[in-house]
């Protein structure tokens, strides 16, 4: 403060032009000394304007002295210095009081901080009495520590407290509240996306079991859960005898809020064959903008529901005092108790999804020498020789299709692979390897196509690869909805309609493989590009030693890691999956898939390109169609025109059907195929001859 005092005195004796500079110098010096005495909190506490006003007052006094010639009077100057000393002393005392108050505040904050850190068992440095950083008035807490504290506070709450702001009403047995009052309130549900760290494990007992076996399975699960005394979970019996297990999820991370049928096919536990497991958790918090992705509702106890196909009223029942339970056990403890593998569902840093990212950064130099035979068996002999039938274009397309599926798991290929062939040719070996490669995000060996084309379609939720096996000919499948199947293959969003849960829209990232021993498992029209159809070779059908060698190679350590690395590093930047190779097998299916109107167009293609009279078209209509059906179907592929008949003087105009220009190429291709087939049939007839009667008149082929 002495330096400031000196500046103020100099201000009194400064000339008129230098007074403003002197005042600014005093202000700057005062700020600097205050900063040296205290922290920023002291600066905020001091009213600098008082000091500035004092200087302004001195400047005014100085001007008055100049006007009255007082500055020559030494006694007057001494009086001024004494006044300034008194003011400086007052300022010093105020600064000391503020400093002492701030010291008390810092001590209190440090004590609170020490207590908080001791509770978290985290060491803390003792206060340095020589130098205290007063700018750090509050401890710095990392995001990880802040989340940890939030989780600990949440864990202390009861389930009732954790779900209080996430409950919505249920109306008319199935429809959730959409913002308007409906007829009957029949229950409630929670939106799991609004409940941080909460998870619900849904044990779905197989509905195909009879009542007694369902009860046995239900009781076995409860017995396992009750056998662990330290297990703290909330339990609810679902409408069909399943169990909802409310637990905590902090360490483990799901890929999204809903994971369905995650261990349905697990073979390690015989009990698991009798039930499937879904897990719902708050991975992505609720968002209006991304409602489709985040919303996941779970029905609460005392709610009444009805089967969609019956009027029987069913109810969810609380098994224990669920609402009062706090400090819920972690989901990993549930998986350990029921003996299912959490690695199938979690993304905790050790899952295959993370390994993919690591492998994608690795340099790919091809398979190691000791695995060269293994790669030859799987890629060249299984994929190329068997699945692609030694067609290089098909082989490259299949590799690109797998590549895209792995490198872009959130984007659909929009093309399905159809593999047909006799039993024992290696079709399932190929698909099983791909499903194991994508464990947790694949569904293999689905034999009922209605699971993906029917009303519920829950199986497609969160699945990147779905394999449909043992399909019949499409003409024999009553449940096959070809248009719905096209939608599953190409559309990004599907309507999911699970039982007892409100209908919801879900992102559809699934890619399909169809496997069949039959001739035409899917319907594939001539203009439909969605399918790659492969016919397997049967060269190794009865060579059990060959397939055993492949199976043993697949079981070797490092096989799947090498396979991941190969596909993740393979360049597909120039590949176009929408250009699907044509195969003889696809042509066969397209021929069988022809509708009566397509056969009609092929037969009268020349007339329809030029323009065919409507009356003539009706005269030659296929027997399978009525006149109304033919008109409606021709209207979809033809332009309708009215014009005067050629070589006619009649003023009356006649209606014509003219094939749309964009479809001419497709039907010309179909025409050429028909001509080729007929030519092949004629060749076969010419190669036949009749054997004489003494050889029983059998027809043989030369």
XYZ file of C-alpha atoms in Angstrom:
702
model
C 0.000 0.000 0.000
C 3.003 2.314 0.400
C 3.548 2.395 -3.352
C -0.093 3.337 -3.874
C 0.266 6.077 -1.260
C 3.259 7.451 -3.108
C 1.358 7.521 -6.392
C -1.536 9.392 -4.784
C 0.861 12.025 -3.394
C 2.487 12.400 -6.801
C -0.957 12.938 -8.263
C -1.381 16.061 -6.114
C 1.756 17.639 -7.567
C 1.302 16.488 -11.155
C 0.593 18.900 -13.946
C -2.846 19.200 -15.446
C -1.925 17.033 -18.490
C -0.365 14.227 -16.412
C -3.095 13.914 -13.790
C -5.201 11.392 -15.749
C -2.184 9.149 -16.400
C -1.238 9.290 -12.733
C -4.754 8.301 -11.700
C -4.699 5.310 -14.086
C -1.296 4.240 -12.740
C -2.655 4.367 -9.191
C -5.655 2.249 -10.191
C -3.441 -0.385 -11.841
C -1.054 -0.514 -8.891
C -3.924 -0.850 -6.454
C -5.342 -3.812 -8.386
C -1.952 -5.498 -8.439
C -1.374 -5.179 -4.714
C -4.862 -6.413 -3.926
C -4.222 -9.466 -6.095
C -1.014 -10.136 -4.188
C -2.815 -9.913 -0.864
C -5.752 -12.125 -1.695
C -7.481 -14.374 -4.245
C -10.049 -13.467 -6.837
C -12.762 -13.699 -4.212
C -11.120 -10.746 -2.405
C -11.107 -8.687 -5.563
C -14.808 -9.362 -5.974
C -15.368 -8.299 -2.359
C -13.504 -4.942 -2.585
C -15.412 -2.012 -3.956
C -12.673 -0.527 -6.134
C -14.918 2.407 -6.906
C -14.340 3.676 -3.342
C -10.609 3.879 -4.009
C -11.180 5.529 -7.367
C -13.566 8.012 -5.784
C -10.889 8.830 -3.211
C -8.422 9.569 -6.015
C -11.035 11.621 -7.861
C -11.648 13.535 -4.652
C -7.914 14.211 -4.329
C -7.804 15.347 -7.917
C -10.679 17.744 -7.251
C -8.877 18.988 -4.121
C -5.697 19.437 -6.146
C -7.548 21.538 -8.709
C -9.005 23.659 -5.956
C -5.546 24.107 -4.445
C -4.165 25.235 -7.771
C -6.922 27.782 -8.116
C -6.217 29.176 -4.645
C -2.403 28.778 -4.751
C -2.544 26.406 -1.739
C 0.071 23.988 -3.097
C 2.840 26.330 -1.960
C 1.683 25.886 1.606
C 3.712 22.990 3.183
C 1.314 22.592 6.090
C -1.589 22.019 3.731
C 0.373 19.247 1.944
C 1.129 17.558 5.284
C -2.585 17.605 6.081
C -3.380 15.956 2.756
C -0.791 13.195 3.328
C -2.197 12.558 6.791
C -5.714 12.258 5.322
C -4.471 9.751 2.727
C -2.663 7.720 5.393
C -5.897 7.450 7.351
C -7.766 6.292 4.243
C -5.096 3.709 3.407
C -5.188 2.379 6.953
C -8.953 1.957 6.711
C -8.570 0.076 3.417
C -5.884 -2.202 4.923
C -8.144 -3.019 7.870
C -11.032 -3.835 5.527
C -8.774 -6.069 3.447
C -7.580 -7.900 6.554
C -11.173 -8.518 7.705
C -12.121 -9.856 4.276
C -9.021 -12.056 4.234
C -9.906 -13.547 7.636
C -13.505 -14.195 6.557
C -12.331 -15.849 3.356
C -9.921 -17.999 5.368
C -12.830 -19.263 7.503
C -14.840 -20.052 4.366
C -11.915 -21.944 2.843
C -11.452 -23.974 6.038
C -15.144 -24.949 6.022
C -15.034 -25.938 2.364
C -11.886 -27.954 2.899
C -13.466 -29.805 5.819
C -16.563 -30.661 3.713
C -14.364 -31.784 0.848
C -12.274 -33.999 3.156
C -15.403 -35.646 4.541
C -16.731 -36.292 1.011
C -13.451 -37.786 -0.153
C -13.175 -39.963 2.958
C -16.621 -41.397 2.214
C -15.453 -42.413 -1.255
C -12.220 -43.871 0.255
C -10.165 -41.608 -1.964
C -6.914 -40.131 -0.621
C -6.675 -36.348 -0.454
C -3.715 -34.077 -0.006
C -3.531 -32.207 3.270
C -3.868 -28.453 3.192
C -0.643 -26.611 2.595
C -0.494 -24.001 5.346
C 2.220 -22.050 3.571
C 0.428 -21.549 0.261
C -3.302 -21.973 -0.359
C -4.775 -21.706 -3.859
C -7.830 -19.678 -3.008
C -9.029 -19.857 -6.616
C -9.912 -23.554 -6.022
C -12.855 -22.783 -3.770
C -14.522 -26.111 -4.788
C -12.917 -29.508 -5.482
C -12.618 -30.531 -9.143
C -14.687 -33.680 -9.821
C -14.188 -35.717 -12.999
C -17.097 -36.905 -15.134
C -16.388 -40.468 -14.054
C -16.518 -39.545 -10.359
C -19.669 -37.495 -10.909
C -21.368 -40.453 -12.614
C -20.205 -42.728 -9.815
C -21.757 -40.434 -7.220
C -24.995 -40.270 -9.245
C -25.135 -44.058 -9.436
C -24.537 -44.423 -5.687
C -27.336 -41.982 -4.899
C -29.657 -43.787 -7.328
C -28.785 -47.176 -5.858
C -29.882 -45.995 -2.404
C -33.385 -45.236 -3.698
C -36.235 -47.718 -3.605
C -37.665 -49.021 -6.863
C -40.720 -46.844 -6.276
C -38.527 -43.743 -6.131
C -36.490 -44.776 -9.189
C -39.570 -45.250 -11.389
C -41.777 -42.437 -10.076
C -41.364 -40.218 -13.150
C -41.462 -43.013 -15.723
C -44.937 -44.527 -15.251
C -47.657 -44.237 -17.893
C -51.179 -45.606 -17.945
C -52.444 -48.505 -20.033
C -55.869 -48.530 -21.631
C -58.139 -51.191 -23.142
C -55.742 -53.997 -22.159
C -53.016 -53.077 -24.620
C -52.910 -49.433 -25.750
C -50.756 -47.002 -23.817
C -51.682 -43.427 -23.057
C -51.185 -41.295 -26.157
C -52.309 -38.021 -24.669
C -56.046 -38.526 -24.692
C -58.513 -40.257 -22.393
C -59.621 -43.689 -23.542
C -62.334 -45.960 -22.238
C -60.902 -48.278 -19.593
C -57.694 -47.996 -17.604
C -56.413 -51.560 -17.310
C -52.877 -51.123 -16.032
C -49.607 -49.217 -15.964
C -46.148 -49.504 -17.449
C -42.751 -47.897 -16.958
C -40.571 -46.465 -19.697
C -37.181 -47.998 -18.964
C -35.416 -45.178 -20.860
C -36.379 -42.789 -18.049
C -34.847 -44.960 -15.287
C -31.039 -44.614 -15.152
C -29.097 -47.779 -14.228
C -32.304 -49.859 -14.028
C -32.623 -53.127 -15.973
C -35.423 -55.660 -16.395
C -34.523 -59.253 -17.250
C -37.547 -60.837 -18.944
C -37.667 -64.624 -18.581
C -40.054 -65.697 -21.344
C -41.169 -69.291 -20.761
C -41.805 -71.174 -24.013
C -45.509 -70.860 -24.801
C -45.444 -74.153 -26.703
C -44.991 -76.041 -23.427
C -48.082 -77.409 -21.746
C -49.344 -75.825 -18.530
C -47.603 -78.272 -16.183
C -44.185 -77.901 -17.834
C -44.569 -74.135 -17.889
C -45.216 -74.148 -14.151
C -42.222 -76.444 -13.542
C -39.972 -74.088 -15.506
C -41.364 -71.068 -13.646
C -40.816 -72.713 -10.246
C -37.292 -73.849 -11.156
C -36.287 -70.302 -12.027
C -37.757 -68.917 -8.800
C -35.977 -71.597 -6.786
C -32.634 -70.634 -8.320
C -33.234 -66.956 -7.584
C -34.345 -67.599 -3.998
C -31.361 -69.870 -3.322
C -29.028 -66.856 -3.314
C -29.722 -65.045 -0.038
C -27.657 -61.996 -0.991
C -29.632 -61.474 -4.204
C -31.792 -58.337 -3.998
C -34.220 -58.112 -6.922
C -37.829 -57.160 -7.540
C -39.864 -59.986 -9.086
C -43.044 -59.871 -11.180
C -44.930 -62.801 -12.693
C -45.919 -62.012 -16.285
C -49.248 -62.856 -17.887
C -48.124 -66.208 -19.319
C -46.064 -67.400 -16.365
C -42.772 -65.734 -17.183
C -40.791 -63.578 -14.756
C -39.640 -59.946 -14.836
C -36.500 -59.463 -12.720
C -35.804 -55.826 -11.795
C -32.108 -55.301 -11.114
C -29.289 -52.775 -11.480
C -27.078 -52.286 -14.531
C -24.006 -50.128 -14.145
C -20.918 -52.079 -15.143
C -22.491 -53.844 -18.112
C -23.738 -52.023 -21.189
C -26.337 -53.208 -23.674
C -26.111 -52.218 -27.310
C -29.515 -50.534 -27.060
C -32.482 -50.249 -24.686
C -34.012 -53.546 -25.795
C -32.255 -56.865 -26.471
C -34.550 -59.751 -27.457
C -34.106 -63.550 -27.539
C -30.489 -63.277 -26.479
C -29.979 -66.836 -25.193
C -32.871 -68.677 -26.759
C -30.588 -71.197 -28.474
C -27.919 -71.515 -25.784
C -27.062 -75.191 -25.282
C -24.979 -74.999 -22.097
C -27.993 -75.208 -19.815
C -30.831 -77.626 -20.539
C -33.257 -75.378 -18.694
C -32.520 -72.556 -21.118
C -34.094 -74.550 -23.931
C -37.413 -74.009 -22.174
C -37.229 -70.242 -21.987
C -35.738 -67.236 -23.706
C -34.280 -64.100 -22.164
C -34.879 -60.468 -23.086
C -33.122 -57.607 -21.312
C -34.380 -54.020 -21.141
C -32.229 -51.229 -19.709
C -31.663 -47.486 -19.861
C -28.766 -47.378 -22.320
C -30.012 -44.327 -24.223
C -32.080 -41.902 -22.161
C -35.552 -40.997 -23.403
C -35.617 -38.387 -26.146
C -38.605 -36.980 -28.026
C -36.410 -36.583 -31.104
C -35.264 -40.220 -31.028
C -38.378 -41.716 -29.482
C -38.344 -44.742 -31.787
C -34.875 -45.633 -30.596
C -35.236 -44.943 -26.869
C -38.812 -45.786 -25.879
C -39.156 -49.181 -24.175
C -42.149 -49.838 -21.919
C -42.468 -52.671 -19.397
C -45.846 -53.660 -17.953
C -46.162 -53.293 -14.169
C -47.885 -55.654 -11.696
C -51.640 -55.457 -11.144
C -52.024 -54.670 -14.857
C -54.580 -56.650 -16.852
C -53.932 -57.744 -20.419
C -55.630 -59.861 -23.071
C -54.325 -62.133 -25.793
C -54.925 -60.625 -29.197
C -56.590 -63.855 -30.334
C -58.812 -64.396 -27.297
C -60.892 -62.564 -24.734
C -59.231 -64.233 -21.739
C -58.088 -61.645 -19.197
C -54.597 -62.195 -17.777
C -52.721 -60.319 -15.072
C -49.207 -59.325 -14.019
C -48.582 -60.167 -10.335
C -45.908 -58.916 -7.913
C -44.029 -61.904 -6.449
C -42.253 -59.966 -3.688
C -42.509 -56.504 -2.102
C -40.831 -55.027 -5.117
C -41.472 -51.314 -4.590
C -39.663 -51.080 -1.246
C -36.426 -52.751 -2.341
C -33.302 -50.608 -2.659
C -29.676 -51.435 -3.501
C -30.758 -53.824 -6.271
C -28.255 -56.497 -7.314
C -26.384 -56.118 -10.588
C -27.592 -57.915 -13.723
C -24.334 -59.888 -13.838
C -25.367 -61.600 -10.614
C -28.643 -62.621 -12.263
C -26.779 -64.132 -15.201
C -24.473 -66.016 -12.863
C -27.408 -67.338 -10.837
C -29.361 -68.519 -13.894
C -26.231 -69.607 -15.757
C -26.590 -67.627 -18.971
C -23.768 -65.839 -20.733
C -23.724 -62.047 -20.371
C -21.166 -61.848 -23.201
C -24.015 -62.528 -25.606
C -25.711 -59.255 -24.769
C -23.338 -56.751 -23.204
C -20.892 -54.283 -24.645
C -18.527 -53.828 -21.725
C -15.302 -53.290 -23.610
C -14.556 -56.981 -24.051
C -17.304 -57.893 -26.475
C -16.767 -58.826 -30.097
C -18.097 -55.467 -31.215
C -15.136 -53.766 -29.530
C -12.732 -56.350 -30.932
C -13.960 -55.454 -34.399
C -12.772 -51.875 -33.952
C -9.361 -53.047 -32.756
C -9.031 -55.541 -35.565
C -10.059 -52.969 -38.160
C -6.988 -50.908 -37.244
C -4.665 -53.877 -37.532
C -2.665 -54.508 -40.682
C -4.044 -57.422 -42.681
C -1.369 -59.533 -44.405
C -3.558 -62.537 -45.126
C -3.953 -65.728 -43.094
C -0.920 -67.039 -41.286
C 0.879 -69.984 -42.797
C -0.332 -72.380 -40.122
C -3.950 -71.344 -40.856
C -3.628 -71.391 -44.640
C -5.258 -74.786 -44.966
C -8.066 -73.676 -42.651
C -8.785 -70.646 -44.851
C -8.687 -72.735 -47.988
C -11.222 -75.136 -46.535
C -13.679 -72.438 -45.473
C -13.361 -69.876 -48.242
C -12.397 -71.788 -51.339
C -14.027 -75.134 -50.710
C -17.114 -74.085 -48.745
C -17.995 -70.585 -49.984
C -16.569 -70.614 -53.497
C -16.938 -74.256 -54.516
C -20.157 -75.176 -52.682
C -22.222 -71.998 -52.104
C -21.097 -70.032 -55.193
C -20.805 -73.157 -57.386
C -17.347 -72.015 -58.595
C -18.782 -68.812 -60.078
C -16.278 -66.006 -59.378
C -18.912 -63.262 -59.693
C -21.165 -64.970 -57.140
C -18.195 -65.670 -54.868
C -17.069 -62.022 -54.880
C -20.623 -60.799 -54.324
C -21.085 -63.069 -51.283
C -17.809 -61.843 -49.762
C -18.839 -58.212 -50.375
C -22.260 -58.891 -48.818
C -20.662 -60.296 -45.651
C -18.138 -57.436 -45.640
C -20.831 -54.783 -45.775
C -22.857 -56.475 -43.047
C -19.888 -56.440 -40.652
C -18.380 -53.077 -41.575
C -21.737 -51.244 -41.583
C -23.904 -53.060 -39.010
C -26.446 -50.215 -38.820
C -27.111 -50.129 -42.590
C -29.059 -52.752 -44.517
C -27.687 -54.452 -47.623
C -31.277 -54.559 -48.998
C -30.452 -57.869 -50.687
C -31.257 -61.334 -49.334
C -29.246 -64.455 -50.153
C -31.230 -67.565 -51.109
C -29.313 -70.858 -50.918
C -31.029 -73.947 -52.270
C -29.686 -77.455 -52.672
C -30.061 -81.030 -51.515
C -29.332 -82.057 -47.943
C -25.752 -82.500 -46.795
C -24.041 -80.035 -49.137
C -22.818 -77.579 -46.461
C -25.513 -74.888 -46.511
C -25.945 -74.785 -42.718
C -22.208 -74.942 -42.039
C -21.820 -71.701 -43.981
C -24.705 -69.912 -42.233
C -23.723 -71.179 -38.757
C -20.227 -69.706 -39.082
C -21.671 -66.309 -40.026
C -24.130 -66.389 -37.099
C -21.364 -67.337 -34.661
C -19.282 -64.524 -36.111
C -22.079 -62.122 -35.093
C -23.052 -63.779 -31.814
C -25.704 -61.792 -29.974
C -26.816 -59.938 -33.096
C -27.878 -62.908 -35.196
C -30.741 -65.406 -35.208
C -30.072 -68.743 -36.843
C -32.296 -71.615 -37.887
C -35.689 -69.894 -37.772
C -38.034 -72.390 -39.395
C -41.295 -70.444 -39.210
C -41.257 -67.599 -41.717
C -44.278 -66.062 -39.987
C -41.916 -64.969 -37.188
C -40.685 -62.192 -39.466
C -43.709 -61.627 -41.720
C -46.511 -62.107 -39.162
C -48.079 -59.702 -36.699
C -45.369 -59.707 -34.017
C -41.937 -59.709 -35.770
C -40.034 -59.258 -32.483
C -37.269 -61.535 -33.761
C -35.971 -58.867 -36.167
C -35.399 -56.400 -33.322
C -31.661 -55.676 -32.956
C -30.616 -58.497 -35.290
C -28.099 -57.840 -38.059
C -28.340 -61.337 -39.518
C -31.336 -63.687 -39.634
C -31.190 -67.177 -41.151
C -34.463 -68.812 -42.184
C -34.024 -72.555 -42.562
C -35.954 -75.497 -44.009
C -38.292 -73.327 -46.080
C -40.978 -74.968 -48.191
C -41.813 -73.960 -51.753
C -43.507 -70.579 -51.664
C -46.571 -72.116 -53.332
C -46.953 -74.424 -50.303
C -46.514 -71.765 -47.621
C -49.880 -70.391 -46.659
C -48.305 -68.034 -44.132
C -45.878 -66.538 -46.658
C -46.637 -62.899 -47.361
C -44.279 -62.036 -50.216
C -44.956 -58.304 -50.017
C -44.272 -58.279 -46.263
C -41.043 -60.168 -46.924
C -39.942 -57.519 -49.419
C -40.545 -54.865 -46.759
C -38.400 -56.733 -44.206
C -35.553 -56.951 -46.724
C -35.537 -53.286 -47.783
C -37.327 -51.022 -45.269
C -35.402 -49.322 -42.439
C -38.286 -49.156 -39.946
C -40.675 -51.937 -38.962
C -43.723 -51.985 -36.722
C -43.073 -54.330 -33.772
C -46.150 -55.740 -32.064
C -45.065 -57.760 -29.025
C -47.653 -59.359 -26.819
C -48.907 -57.249 -23.913
C -46.691 -54.348 -24.955
C -47.705 -51.270 -26.908
C -46.938 -51.341 -30.599
C -43.756 -49.516 -31.447
C -41.605 -48.647 -34.427
C -38.135 -50.167 -34.458
C -35.114 -49.590 -36.662
C -34.729 -52.608 -38.934
C -31.070 -53.473 -39.614
C -31.607 -57.159 -40.361
C -30.174 -58.944 -43.397
C -31.665 -62.281 -44.429
C -30.341 -65.631 -45.636
C -32.864 -68.240 -46.839
C -31.862 -71.915 -46.827
C -33.983 -74.621 -48.403
C -33.882 -78.064 -49.949
C -36.842 -77.100 -52.140
C -36.967 -75.685 -55.639
C -38.505 -72.237 -55.074
C -38.506 -71.162 -51.389
C -39.317 -67.523 -52.220
C -41.352 -65.744 -54.847
C -39.084 -63.736 -57.137
C -40.678 -61.752 -59.959
C -38.666 -60.805 -63.029
C -38.354 -57.159 -61.976
C -37.434 -57.937 -58.349
C -33.709 -57.401 -57.697
C -33.817 -58.181 -53.948
C -32.540 -61.769 -54.136
C -29.231 -63.440 -54.902
C -30.128 -67.085 -55.579
C -27.424 -69.750 -55.264
C -27.617 -73.443 -56.151
C -25.130 -75.490 -54.110
C -22.981 -78.189 -55.662
C -23.216 -81.672 -54.206
C -19.670 -82.799 -55.019
C -18.882 -83.424 -51.331
C -22.347 -84.456 -50.227
C -21.337 -87.917 -48.955
C -17.756 -86.998 -48.160
C -18.094 -86.954 -44.359
C -14.336 -86.797 -43.884
C -14.205 -83.572 -45.906
C -16.858 -81.810 -43.794
C -15.394 -83.154 -40.560
C -12.092 -81.540 -41.545
C -13.875 -78.217 -42.090
C -15.682 -78.441 -38.731
C -12.457 -79.228 -36.891
C -10.728 -76.291 -38.575
C -13.524 -73.919 -37.535
C -13.086 -74.951 -33.894
C -9.415 -73.964 -33.867
C -8.401 -71.039 -31.669
C -8.125 -67.768 -33.517
C -10.369 -68.773 -36.416
C -13.091 -66.180 -35.728
C -10.616 -63.422 -34.886
C -8.859 -64.033 -38.201
C -12.198 -64.113 -39.991
C -13.187 -60.784 -38.395
C -9.903 -59.220 -39.371
C -10.162 -60.429 -42.961
C -13.660 -59.047 -43.514
C -13.039 -55.788 -41.646
C -9.938 -54.955 -43.698
C -11.242 -56.089 -47.076
C -11.840 -53.093 -49.367
C -15.396 -52.884 -50.717
C -15.373 -49.197 -51.668
C -16.016 -50.041 -55.334
C -18.614 -52.743 -54.701
C -22.261 -52.098 -55.579
C -24.541 -54.549 -53.803
C -27.577 -53.326 -55.734
C -26.184 -54.929 -58.896
C -27.104 -58.534 -58.136
C -25.676 -61.227 -60.423
C -28.185 -63.268 -62.387
C -27.954 -67.027 -61.878
C -29.644 -70.008 -63.467
C -31.213 -70.774 -60.097
C -32.762 -67.305 -59.984
C -34.122 -67.713 -63.507
C -35.730 -70.979 -62.443
C -37.500 -69.311 -59.519
C -38.562 -66.363 -61.663
C -40.168 -68.728 -64.160
C -42.155 -70.413 -61.414
C -42.969 -67.035 -59.867
C -44.544 -65.680 -63.030
C -48.098 -64.548 -62.553
C -50.789 -65.237 -65.174
C -50.639 -61.618 -66.323
C -46.835 -61.853 -66.782
C -47.262 -64.937 -68.948
C -49.917 -63.018 -70.895
C -47.573 -60.056 -71.472
C -44.729 -62.338 -72.603
C -47.035 -64.139 -75.033
C -48.407 -60.924 -76.574
C -45.342 -58.741 -76.016
C -45.085 -57.423 -79.587
C -48.731 -56.296 -79.652
C -48.496 -54.661 -76.219
C -45.362 -52.724 -77.189
C -47.140 -51.317 -80.265
C -50.518 -50.989 -78.539
C -53.082 -53.779 -78.107
C -56.813 -53.172 -78.365
C -58.545 -53.574 -75.005
C -61.216 -55.792 -76.519
C -58.550 -58.049 -78.012
C -56.733 -58.279 -74.660
C -59.950 -59.339 -72.938
C -60.601 -61.928 -75.652
C -57.226 -63.616 -75.014
C -57.261 -63.209 -71.223
C -55.808 -66.047 -69.089
C -58.379 -68.466 -67.730
C -57.175 -67.903 -64.160
C -58.214 -64.246 -64.247
C -61.545 -62.508 -64.500
C -61.948 -59.552 -66.838
C -61.843 -57.186 -63.863
C -58.598 -58.745 -62.555
C -56.928 -58.554 -65.966
C -57.929 -54.909 -66.427
C -56.638 -53.972 -62.966
C -53.281 -55.730 -63.453
C -52.734 -54.433 -66.983
C -53.470 -50.920 -65.751
C -50.479 -51.211 -63.383
C -47.989 -52.071 -66.151
C -49.541 -50.454 -69.231
C -50.506 -46.969 -70.324
C -54.118 -46.645 -71.445
C -54.712 -44.739 -74.693
C -57.759 -43.915 -76.812
C -57.250 -43.381 -80.538
C -58.784 -44.107 -83.916
C -58.387 -47.633 -85.165
C -55.837 -47.948 -87.998
C -57.248 -48.218 -91.544
C -60.659 -47.206 -90.292
C -62.799 -44.235 -91.289
C -64.821 -44.522 -88.100
C -64.655 -41.409 -85.915
C -65.123 -43.458 -82.773
C -61.922 -43.897 -80.746
C -60.831 -47.282 -79.405
C -59.029 -48.076 -76.118
C -55.501 -49.530 -76.261
C -53.079 -51.045 -73.723
C -49.461 -50.033 -74.347
C -46.684 -51.535 -72.209
C -44.786 -48.922 -70.172
C -41.400 -48.161 -71.711
C -39.495 -48.850 -68.496
C -40.736 -52.465 -68.411
C -40.015 -53.425 -72.018
C -36.450 -54.614 -71.299
C -37.613 -56.857 -68.432
C -40.296 -58.559 -70.483
C -38.033 -58.924 -73.519
C -35.577 -60.744 -71.254
C -38.370 -63.011 -70.029
C -39.381 -63.647 -73.646
C -35.849 -64.684 -74.558
C -35.718 -67.041 -71.573
C -38.966 -68.683 -72.646
C -37.602 -69.155 -76.162
C -34.419 -70.648 -74.700
C -36.396 -73.063 -72.520
C -38.561 -74.163 -75.419
C -35.444 -74.662 -77.534
C -33.870 -76.804 -74.806
C -37.050 -78.866 -74.574
C -37.043 -79.410 -78.348
C -33.414 -80.541 -78.211
C -34.276 -83.083 -75.539
C -37.156 -84.434 -77.636
C -34.896 -84.936 -80.664
C -32.405 -86.889 -78.518
C -35.040 -89.423 -77.490
C -35.841 -92.564 -79.417
C -38.235 -95.439 -78.950
C -36.726 -98.836 -78.206
C -38.244 -101.829 -79.957
C -41.057 -103.749 -78.330
C -38.825 -106.652 -77.442
C -36.992 -104.285 -75.097
C -40.301 -103.404 -73.419
C -40.672 -100.088 -75.230
C -38.806 -98.019 -72.618
C -37.836 -94.473 -73.532
C -34.137 -93.803 -72.999
C -31.864 -90.820 -73.477
C -28.894 -91.286 -75.762
